XYZ file of C-alpha atoms in Angstrom:
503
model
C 19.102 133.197 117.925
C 20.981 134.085 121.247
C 18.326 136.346 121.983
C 15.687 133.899 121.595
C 13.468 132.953 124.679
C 14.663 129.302 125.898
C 11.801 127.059 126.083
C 13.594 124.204 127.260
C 15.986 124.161 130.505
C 16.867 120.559 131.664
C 19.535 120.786 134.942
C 21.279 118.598 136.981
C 19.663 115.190 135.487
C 20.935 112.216 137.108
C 20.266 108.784 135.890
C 21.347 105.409 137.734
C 20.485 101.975 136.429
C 21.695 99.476 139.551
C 25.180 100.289 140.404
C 26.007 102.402 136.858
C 25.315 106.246 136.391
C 24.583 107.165 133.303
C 23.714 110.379 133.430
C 26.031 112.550 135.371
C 24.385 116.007 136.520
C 23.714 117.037 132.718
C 22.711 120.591 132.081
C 21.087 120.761 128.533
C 18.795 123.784 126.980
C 16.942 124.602 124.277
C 15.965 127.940 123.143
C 12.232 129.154 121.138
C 13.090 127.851 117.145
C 16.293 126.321 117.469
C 17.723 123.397 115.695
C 19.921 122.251 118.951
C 21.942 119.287 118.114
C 22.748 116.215 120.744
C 25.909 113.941 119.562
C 28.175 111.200 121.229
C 28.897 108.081 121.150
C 27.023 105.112 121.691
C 26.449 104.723 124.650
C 27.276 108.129 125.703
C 24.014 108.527 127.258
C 22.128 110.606 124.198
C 18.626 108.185 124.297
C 18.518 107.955 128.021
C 18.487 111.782 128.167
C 15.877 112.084 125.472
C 13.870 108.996 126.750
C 13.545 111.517 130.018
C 12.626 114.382 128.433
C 9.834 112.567 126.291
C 8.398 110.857 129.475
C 9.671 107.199 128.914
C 12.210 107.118 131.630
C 12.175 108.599 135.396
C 14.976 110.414 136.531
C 17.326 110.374 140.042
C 17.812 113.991 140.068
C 17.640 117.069 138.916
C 14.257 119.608 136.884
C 13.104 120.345 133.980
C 11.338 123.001 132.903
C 9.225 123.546 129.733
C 8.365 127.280 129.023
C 9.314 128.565 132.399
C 6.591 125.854 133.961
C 8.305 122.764 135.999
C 7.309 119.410 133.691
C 6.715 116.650 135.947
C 6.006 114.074 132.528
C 6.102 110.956 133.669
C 4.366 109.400 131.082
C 4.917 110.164 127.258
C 1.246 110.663 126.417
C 1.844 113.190 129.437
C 4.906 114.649 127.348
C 2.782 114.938 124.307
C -0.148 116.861 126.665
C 3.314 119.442 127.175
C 4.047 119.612 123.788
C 6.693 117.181 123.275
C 7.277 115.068 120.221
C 9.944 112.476 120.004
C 10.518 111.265 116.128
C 12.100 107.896 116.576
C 14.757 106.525 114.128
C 12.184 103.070 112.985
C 9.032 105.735 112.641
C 6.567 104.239 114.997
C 3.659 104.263 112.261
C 0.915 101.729 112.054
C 1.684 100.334 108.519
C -1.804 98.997 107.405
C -3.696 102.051 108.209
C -4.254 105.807 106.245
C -1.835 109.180 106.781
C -4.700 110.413 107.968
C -5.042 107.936 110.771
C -1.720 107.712 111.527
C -1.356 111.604 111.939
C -4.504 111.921 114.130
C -3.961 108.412 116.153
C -5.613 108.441 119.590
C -7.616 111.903 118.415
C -9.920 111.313 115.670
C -12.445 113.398 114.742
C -16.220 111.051 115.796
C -19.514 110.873 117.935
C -20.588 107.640 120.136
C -17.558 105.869 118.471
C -18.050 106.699 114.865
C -15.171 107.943 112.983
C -16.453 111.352 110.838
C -14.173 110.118 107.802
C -15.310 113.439 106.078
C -13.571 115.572 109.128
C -10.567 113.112 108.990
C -9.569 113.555 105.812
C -10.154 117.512 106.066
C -8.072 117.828 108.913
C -5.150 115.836 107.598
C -5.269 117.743 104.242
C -5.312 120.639 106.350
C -2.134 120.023 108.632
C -0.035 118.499 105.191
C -0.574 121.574 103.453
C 0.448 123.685 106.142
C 3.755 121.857 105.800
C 3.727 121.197 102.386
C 3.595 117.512 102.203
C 2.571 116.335 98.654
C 0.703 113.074 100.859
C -2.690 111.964 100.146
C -4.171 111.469 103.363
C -5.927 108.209 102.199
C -2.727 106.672 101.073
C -2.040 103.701 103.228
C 1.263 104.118 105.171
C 2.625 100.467 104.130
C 3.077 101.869 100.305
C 5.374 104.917 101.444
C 9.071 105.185 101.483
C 11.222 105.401 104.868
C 11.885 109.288 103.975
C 7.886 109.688 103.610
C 7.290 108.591 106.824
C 9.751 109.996 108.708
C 7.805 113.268 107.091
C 4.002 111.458 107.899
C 5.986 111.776 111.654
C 6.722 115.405 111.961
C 3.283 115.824 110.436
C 1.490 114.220 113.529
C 3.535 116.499 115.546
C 2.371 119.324 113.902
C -1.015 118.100 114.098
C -0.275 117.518 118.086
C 0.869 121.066 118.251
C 4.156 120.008 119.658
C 6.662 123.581 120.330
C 9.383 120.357 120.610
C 10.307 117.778 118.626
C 12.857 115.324 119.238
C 14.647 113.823 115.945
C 16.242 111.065 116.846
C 18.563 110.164 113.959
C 15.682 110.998 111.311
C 18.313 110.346 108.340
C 20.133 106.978 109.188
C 18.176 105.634 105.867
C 17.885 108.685 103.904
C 19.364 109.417 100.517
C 20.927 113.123 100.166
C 17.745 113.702 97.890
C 15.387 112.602 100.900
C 17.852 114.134 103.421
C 17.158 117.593 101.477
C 13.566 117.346 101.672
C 13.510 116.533 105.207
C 15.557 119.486 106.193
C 13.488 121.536 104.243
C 10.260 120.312 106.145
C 12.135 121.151 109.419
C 13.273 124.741 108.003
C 9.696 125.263 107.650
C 8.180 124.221 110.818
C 10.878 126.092 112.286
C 9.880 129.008 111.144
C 6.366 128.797 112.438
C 8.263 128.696 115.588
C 8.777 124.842 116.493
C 11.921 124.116 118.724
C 14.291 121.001 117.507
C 16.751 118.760 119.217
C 18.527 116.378 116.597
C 20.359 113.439 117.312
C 22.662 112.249 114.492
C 26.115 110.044 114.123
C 26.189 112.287 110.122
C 28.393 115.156 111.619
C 27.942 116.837 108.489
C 24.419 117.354 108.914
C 24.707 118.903 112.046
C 26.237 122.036 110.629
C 24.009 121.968 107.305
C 20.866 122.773 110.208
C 22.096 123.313 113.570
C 22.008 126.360 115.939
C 24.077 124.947 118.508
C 25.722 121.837 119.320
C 26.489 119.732 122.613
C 28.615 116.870 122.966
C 27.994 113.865 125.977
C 30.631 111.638 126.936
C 30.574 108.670 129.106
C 27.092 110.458 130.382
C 28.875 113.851 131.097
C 27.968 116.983 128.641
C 31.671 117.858 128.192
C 30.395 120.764 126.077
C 28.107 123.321 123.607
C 28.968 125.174 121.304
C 27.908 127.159 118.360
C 27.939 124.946 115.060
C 29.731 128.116 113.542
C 32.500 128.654 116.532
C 33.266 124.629 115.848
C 34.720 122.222 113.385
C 34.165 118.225 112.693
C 37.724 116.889 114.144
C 37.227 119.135 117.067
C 33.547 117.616 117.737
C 35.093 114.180 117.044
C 38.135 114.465 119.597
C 35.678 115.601 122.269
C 33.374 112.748 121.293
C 36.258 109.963 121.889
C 39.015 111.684 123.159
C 41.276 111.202 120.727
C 42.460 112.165 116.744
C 40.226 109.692 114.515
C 42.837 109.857 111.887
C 42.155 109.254 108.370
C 38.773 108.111 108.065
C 38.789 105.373 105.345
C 41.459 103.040 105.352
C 44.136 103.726 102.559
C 43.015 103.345 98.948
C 44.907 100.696 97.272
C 44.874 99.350 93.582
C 43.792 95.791 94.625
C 44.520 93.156 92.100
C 41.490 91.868 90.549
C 40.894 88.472 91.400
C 39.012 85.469 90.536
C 34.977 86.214 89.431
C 33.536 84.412 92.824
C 29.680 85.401 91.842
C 28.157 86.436 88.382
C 24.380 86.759 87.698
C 22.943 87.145 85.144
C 19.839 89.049 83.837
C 18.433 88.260 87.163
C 14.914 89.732 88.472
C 13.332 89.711 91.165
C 10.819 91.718 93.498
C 11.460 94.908 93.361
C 14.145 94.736 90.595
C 14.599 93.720 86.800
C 17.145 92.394 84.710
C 19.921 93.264 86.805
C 23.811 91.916 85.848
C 26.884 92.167 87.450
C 29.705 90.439 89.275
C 32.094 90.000 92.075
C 35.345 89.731 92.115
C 36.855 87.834 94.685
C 39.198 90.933 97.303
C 37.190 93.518 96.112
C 34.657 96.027 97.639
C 31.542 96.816 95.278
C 29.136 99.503 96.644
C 25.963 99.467 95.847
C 24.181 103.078 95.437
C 20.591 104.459 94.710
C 17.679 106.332 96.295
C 15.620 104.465 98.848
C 13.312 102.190 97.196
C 15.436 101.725 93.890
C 15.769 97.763 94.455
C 19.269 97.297 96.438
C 18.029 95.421 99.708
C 15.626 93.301 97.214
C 18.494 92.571 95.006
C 20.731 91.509 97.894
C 18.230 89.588 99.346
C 18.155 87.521 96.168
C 21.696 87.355 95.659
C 21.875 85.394 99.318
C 18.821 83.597 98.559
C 16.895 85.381 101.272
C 14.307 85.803 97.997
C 13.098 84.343 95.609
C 14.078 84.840 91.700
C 11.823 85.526 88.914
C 14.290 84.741 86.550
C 18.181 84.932 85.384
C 20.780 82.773 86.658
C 23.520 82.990 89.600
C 26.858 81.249 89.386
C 29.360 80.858 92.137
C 32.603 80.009 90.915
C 31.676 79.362 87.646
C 28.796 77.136 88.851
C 25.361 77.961 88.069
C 23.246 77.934 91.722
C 19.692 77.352 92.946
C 19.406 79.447 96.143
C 15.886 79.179 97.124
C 16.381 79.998 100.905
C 18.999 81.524 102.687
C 20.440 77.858 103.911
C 21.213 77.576 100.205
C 23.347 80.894 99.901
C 25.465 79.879 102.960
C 26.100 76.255 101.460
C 27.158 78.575 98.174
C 29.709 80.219 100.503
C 27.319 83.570 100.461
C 26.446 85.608 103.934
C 23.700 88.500 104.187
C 24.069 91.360 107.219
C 20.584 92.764 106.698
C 20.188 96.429 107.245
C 18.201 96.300 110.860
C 20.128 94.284 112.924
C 17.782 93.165 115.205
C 16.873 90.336 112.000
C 20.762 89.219 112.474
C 21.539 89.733 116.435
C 20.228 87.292 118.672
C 20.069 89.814 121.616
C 18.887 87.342 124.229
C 22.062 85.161 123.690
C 25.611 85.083 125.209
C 28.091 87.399 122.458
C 30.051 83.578 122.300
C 26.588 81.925 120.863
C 26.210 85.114 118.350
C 29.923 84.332 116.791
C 29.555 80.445 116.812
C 26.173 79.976 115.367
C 27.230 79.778 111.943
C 29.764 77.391 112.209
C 28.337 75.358 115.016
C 29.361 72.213 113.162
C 33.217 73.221 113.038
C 33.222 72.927 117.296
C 30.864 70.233 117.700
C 31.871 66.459 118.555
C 28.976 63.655 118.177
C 26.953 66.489 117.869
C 27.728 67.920 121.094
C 28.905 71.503 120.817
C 32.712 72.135 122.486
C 31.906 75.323 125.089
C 35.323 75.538 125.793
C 36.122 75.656 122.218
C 32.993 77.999 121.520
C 34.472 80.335 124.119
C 38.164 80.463 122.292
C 37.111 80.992 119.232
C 34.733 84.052 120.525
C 37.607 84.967 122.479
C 39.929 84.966 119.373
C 37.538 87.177 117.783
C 36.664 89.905 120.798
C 40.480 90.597 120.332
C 41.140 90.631 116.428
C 37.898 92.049 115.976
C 38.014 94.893 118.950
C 34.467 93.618 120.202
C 33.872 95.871 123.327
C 32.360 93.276 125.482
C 32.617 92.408 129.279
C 33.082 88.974 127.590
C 31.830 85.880 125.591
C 29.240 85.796 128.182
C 27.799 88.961 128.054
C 23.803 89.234 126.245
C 24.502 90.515 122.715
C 22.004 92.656 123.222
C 23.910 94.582 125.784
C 26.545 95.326 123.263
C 26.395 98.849 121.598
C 25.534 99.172 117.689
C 28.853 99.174 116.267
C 29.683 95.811 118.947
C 26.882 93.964 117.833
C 27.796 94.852 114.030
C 31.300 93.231 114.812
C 29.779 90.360 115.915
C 28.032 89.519 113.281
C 30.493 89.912 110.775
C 32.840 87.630 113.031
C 29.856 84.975 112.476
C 30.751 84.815 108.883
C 34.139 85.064 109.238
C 34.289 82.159 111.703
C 32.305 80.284 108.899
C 35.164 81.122 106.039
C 32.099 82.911 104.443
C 33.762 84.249 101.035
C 31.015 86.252 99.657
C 29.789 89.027 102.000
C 26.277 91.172 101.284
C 26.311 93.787 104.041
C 23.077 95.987 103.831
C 23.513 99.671 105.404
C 26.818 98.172 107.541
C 27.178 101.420 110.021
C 23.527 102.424 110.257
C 23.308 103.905 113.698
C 26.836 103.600 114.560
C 28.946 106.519 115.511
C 31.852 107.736 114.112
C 34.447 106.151 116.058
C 32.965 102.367 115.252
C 32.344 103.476 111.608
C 36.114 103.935 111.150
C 36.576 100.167 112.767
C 34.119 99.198 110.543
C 35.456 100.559 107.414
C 38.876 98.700 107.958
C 37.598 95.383 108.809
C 35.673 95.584 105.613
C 38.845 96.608 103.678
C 40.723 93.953 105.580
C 38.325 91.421 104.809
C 37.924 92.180 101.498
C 42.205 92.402 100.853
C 42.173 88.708 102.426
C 40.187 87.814 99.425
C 36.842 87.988 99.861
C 34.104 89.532 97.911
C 31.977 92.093 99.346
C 29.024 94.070 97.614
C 28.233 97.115 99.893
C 25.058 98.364 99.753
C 24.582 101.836 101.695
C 22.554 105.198 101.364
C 25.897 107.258 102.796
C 27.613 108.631 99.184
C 30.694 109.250 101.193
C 30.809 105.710 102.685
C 30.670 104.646 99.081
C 32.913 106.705 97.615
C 35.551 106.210 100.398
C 35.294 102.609 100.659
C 34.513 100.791 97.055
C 37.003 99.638 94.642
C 33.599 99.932 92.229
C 30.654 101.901 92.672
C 27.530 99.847 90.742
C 24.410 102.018 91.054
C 20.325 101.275 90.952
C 17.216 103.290 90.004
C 13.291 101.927 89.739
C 14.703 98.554 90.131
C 17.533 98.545 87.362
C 21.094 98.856 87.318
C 21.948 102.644 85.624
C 25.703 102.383 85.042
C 29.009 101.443 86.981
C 31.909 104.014 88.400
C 35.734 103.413 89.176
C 35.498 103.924 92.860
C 38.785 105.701 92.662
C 37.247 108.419 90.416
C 33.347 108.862 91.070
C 32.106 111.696 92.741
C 28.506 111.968 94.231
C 27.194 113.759 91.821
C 28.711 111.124 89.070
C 26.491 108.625 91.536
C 23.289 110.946 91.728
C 22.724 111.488 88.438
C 22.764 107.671 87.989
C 20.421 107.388 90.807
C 17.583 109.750 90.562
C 14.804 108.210 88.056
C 15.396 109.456 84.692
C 12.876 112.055 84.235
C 14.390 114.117 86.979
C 17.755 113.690 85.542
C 18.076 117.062 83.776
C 16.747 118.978 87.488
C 20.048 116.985 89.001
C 22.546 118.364 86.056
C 21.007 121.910 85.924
């Protein structure tokens, strides 16, 4: 590979938005079928970079050049005329139509405005062969699973005939399963001779498919280096500056408590029949392959859904949670997994932490801003909320800030039963591990917390008990102090791959 042509030679960028620089005179290059990874914080500067290269953002200074050619794209349909391909974290798919129109969007095959169907569908077959995609190009997008169309994505790059595509955490939803397939996809179009830069928080993907790796800081590239001339603590001391430490907070032998919720036989959409309970101080992760029923499950456990049938008690008090007003009365908070349906980015970070318990600093009905203000105050500190201050726009907040906040919502309300749906999605390293021991804090203090995440070693290094889902139904329960991922898989996959999983 270090004899490989470089196709890709970015220099000097420089990036200013108002009196901030974000970009600091970053060198960055990528050379002909490379997997070149792009880590950092939040924040670090990673999507403006990217957002330059793919024609979404101008930059202050600097070139870039594209196959020994200077790219002036300015636009990113003027990127994708260069060969560029940016692969977005939420795939950027319409939902209601075919593969095949998704994959040949803005170029399909027609005369005097007719679409030649016929051609379509030949075409599309033709590019998901060539990358071995088991799709039907007829099948409507809305039916497929996050991991399918993050693979309908690279497939409209290939059909594009992009030389560089831009992965922009392509596995923040992916099971290890889906995670396999993907990198096999890449391996493939790699091979044909298609250049990769890959963004990703999972450091231990980056050396599973990785050529090189370079680390930004506080918009600075502090640093590349060969995957194999590197280690994980070294990438993650030049990514904060510091020794993370141990990862996941001590394990303890908590003393079970009190059973807070217990449903029974419940069912639901997307799930069947499904019993368990929580234990009031205790984490309970929630495992399975994407699409096995654990958002739809606790959705209904918050009241977010609807049940078919089965019965919920709180406290040894059978509930009716039609809506998600009725969970919270039930003493029962849902983080959903894309935080945009929890932050209210427009609002002050104070507004975010009071709106739950709005009532608690409200006289006459007329909320207390001073006392608003204190109690977001109280929280910024005990939490570690990075924030300029209880006046600053949520949505200004990085990933990891914004997931604080939310949580501090619930806590503010004395929420005792916590649902928290993919809780580090998208957040690097250094807020995972803050994350981790405010959930084990919380959870010590006495509430109950079910964990639901597609990360086995987030799972493993974080539940007290490890419940796990496939096609909908619960397939068995693990000690979290013993389990092991494959213990989890083979509980996960659907039972007629089983066997492939053991062999």
């Amino acid at each position: 590979m270090n004899d490989a042509p470089c196709l890709l030679r970015m220099s000097g960028i420089r990036k200013t938005f108002g009196p901030y620089t974000v970009l600091k005179d970053v060198d960055f290059d990528l050379r002909q079928g490379e997997v070149h990874a792009l880590i950092g914080e939040n924040g670090a500067g990673k999507s403006t970079l990217m957002n330059i290269l793919s024609g979404g953002l101008s930059f202050d200074a600097g070139t870039i050049e594209l196959g020994g050619q200077t790219l002036n794209a300015r636009t990113p349909s003027q990127a994708i005329e260069a060969g560029i391909a940016m692969m977005h974290q939420e795939p950027k798919l319409a939902a209601p139509l075919s593969v095949s129109e998704n994959v040949f969007m803005g170029r399909l095959p027609g005369q005097a405005g007719a679409l030649n169907r016929r051609a379509l569908r030949r075409r599309t077959q033709e590019v998901l062969d060539s990358v071995s995609l088991p799709l039907s190009p007829d099948e409507p997008v809305a039916g497929l699973s996050i991991a399918q169309r993050q693979l309908v994505q690279l497939a409209k790059a290939v059909a594009m005939n992009a030389r560089l595509i831009i992965l922009d955490e392509p596995t923040a939803s992916l099971t290890p399963v889906e995670v396999q397939a993907l990198f096999d996809l890449v391996g493939r179009l790699r091979a044909r001779g298609a250049s990769f830069i890959y963004i990703s928080h999972h450091l231990d993907e980056i050396f599973r498919i990785a050529d090189r790796v370079s680390v930004l800081k506080d918009g600075a590239m502090v640093a590349t280096l060969p995957t194999a001339e590197t280690d994980k603590p070294s990438l993650i001391n030049r990514m904060i500056g510091r020794e993370l430490g141990d990862y996941y907070p001590a394990r303890d032998t908590p003393k079970p408590g009190e059973v807070v919720l217990d449903a029974r036989n419940i069912s639901g959409g997307g799930f069947a029949d499904v019993s368990l309970t929580l234990r009031a101080g205790e984490i309970v992760g929630l495992a399975g392959l994407v699409g096995a029923g654990r958002t739809e499950l606790g959705r209904a456990l918050s009241g977010a859904d609807r049940l078919k049938g089965g019965e919920i008690s709180i406290a040894g008090r059978a509930v009716k949670l039609r809506d998600p007003a009725d969970g919270i009365k039930a003493g029962i908070a849902y983080l959903p997994e894309d935080r945009r349906d929890s932050v209210l980015r427009p609002l002050p970070v104070a507004q975010n932490i009071s709106l739950a318990a709005r009532h608690d600093i409200a006289s006459a009905g007329i909320l207390r801003l001073k006392q608003e203000k204190t109690m977001a105050l109280g929280f910024i500190r005990s939490l570690g909320i990075r924030t300029r201050g209880p006046e600053q726009l949520a949505g200004g907040l990085s990933g990891g800030n914004q997931q604080k906040c939310v949580l501090a919502r619930w806590i503010a309300k004395d929420t005792r039963i916590l649902i928290v749906d993919e809780p580090t999605r998208g957040v690097d390293v250094g807020a995972k591990r803050e994350i981790y021991a405010l959930l084990h804090n919380l959870a010590r203090e006495g509430r109950a917390i079910l964990m639901i995440s597609s990360e086995l070693p987030e799972i493993l290094g974080l539940s007290d008990r490890i419940l796990v889902m496939s096609e909908g139904r619960l397939t068995g329960e693990l000690p979290g102090a013993h389990a092991t991922e494959n213990a989890i898989l083979s509980l996960a996959v659907p039972q007629s791959s089983r066997e492939a999983i053991h062999a």
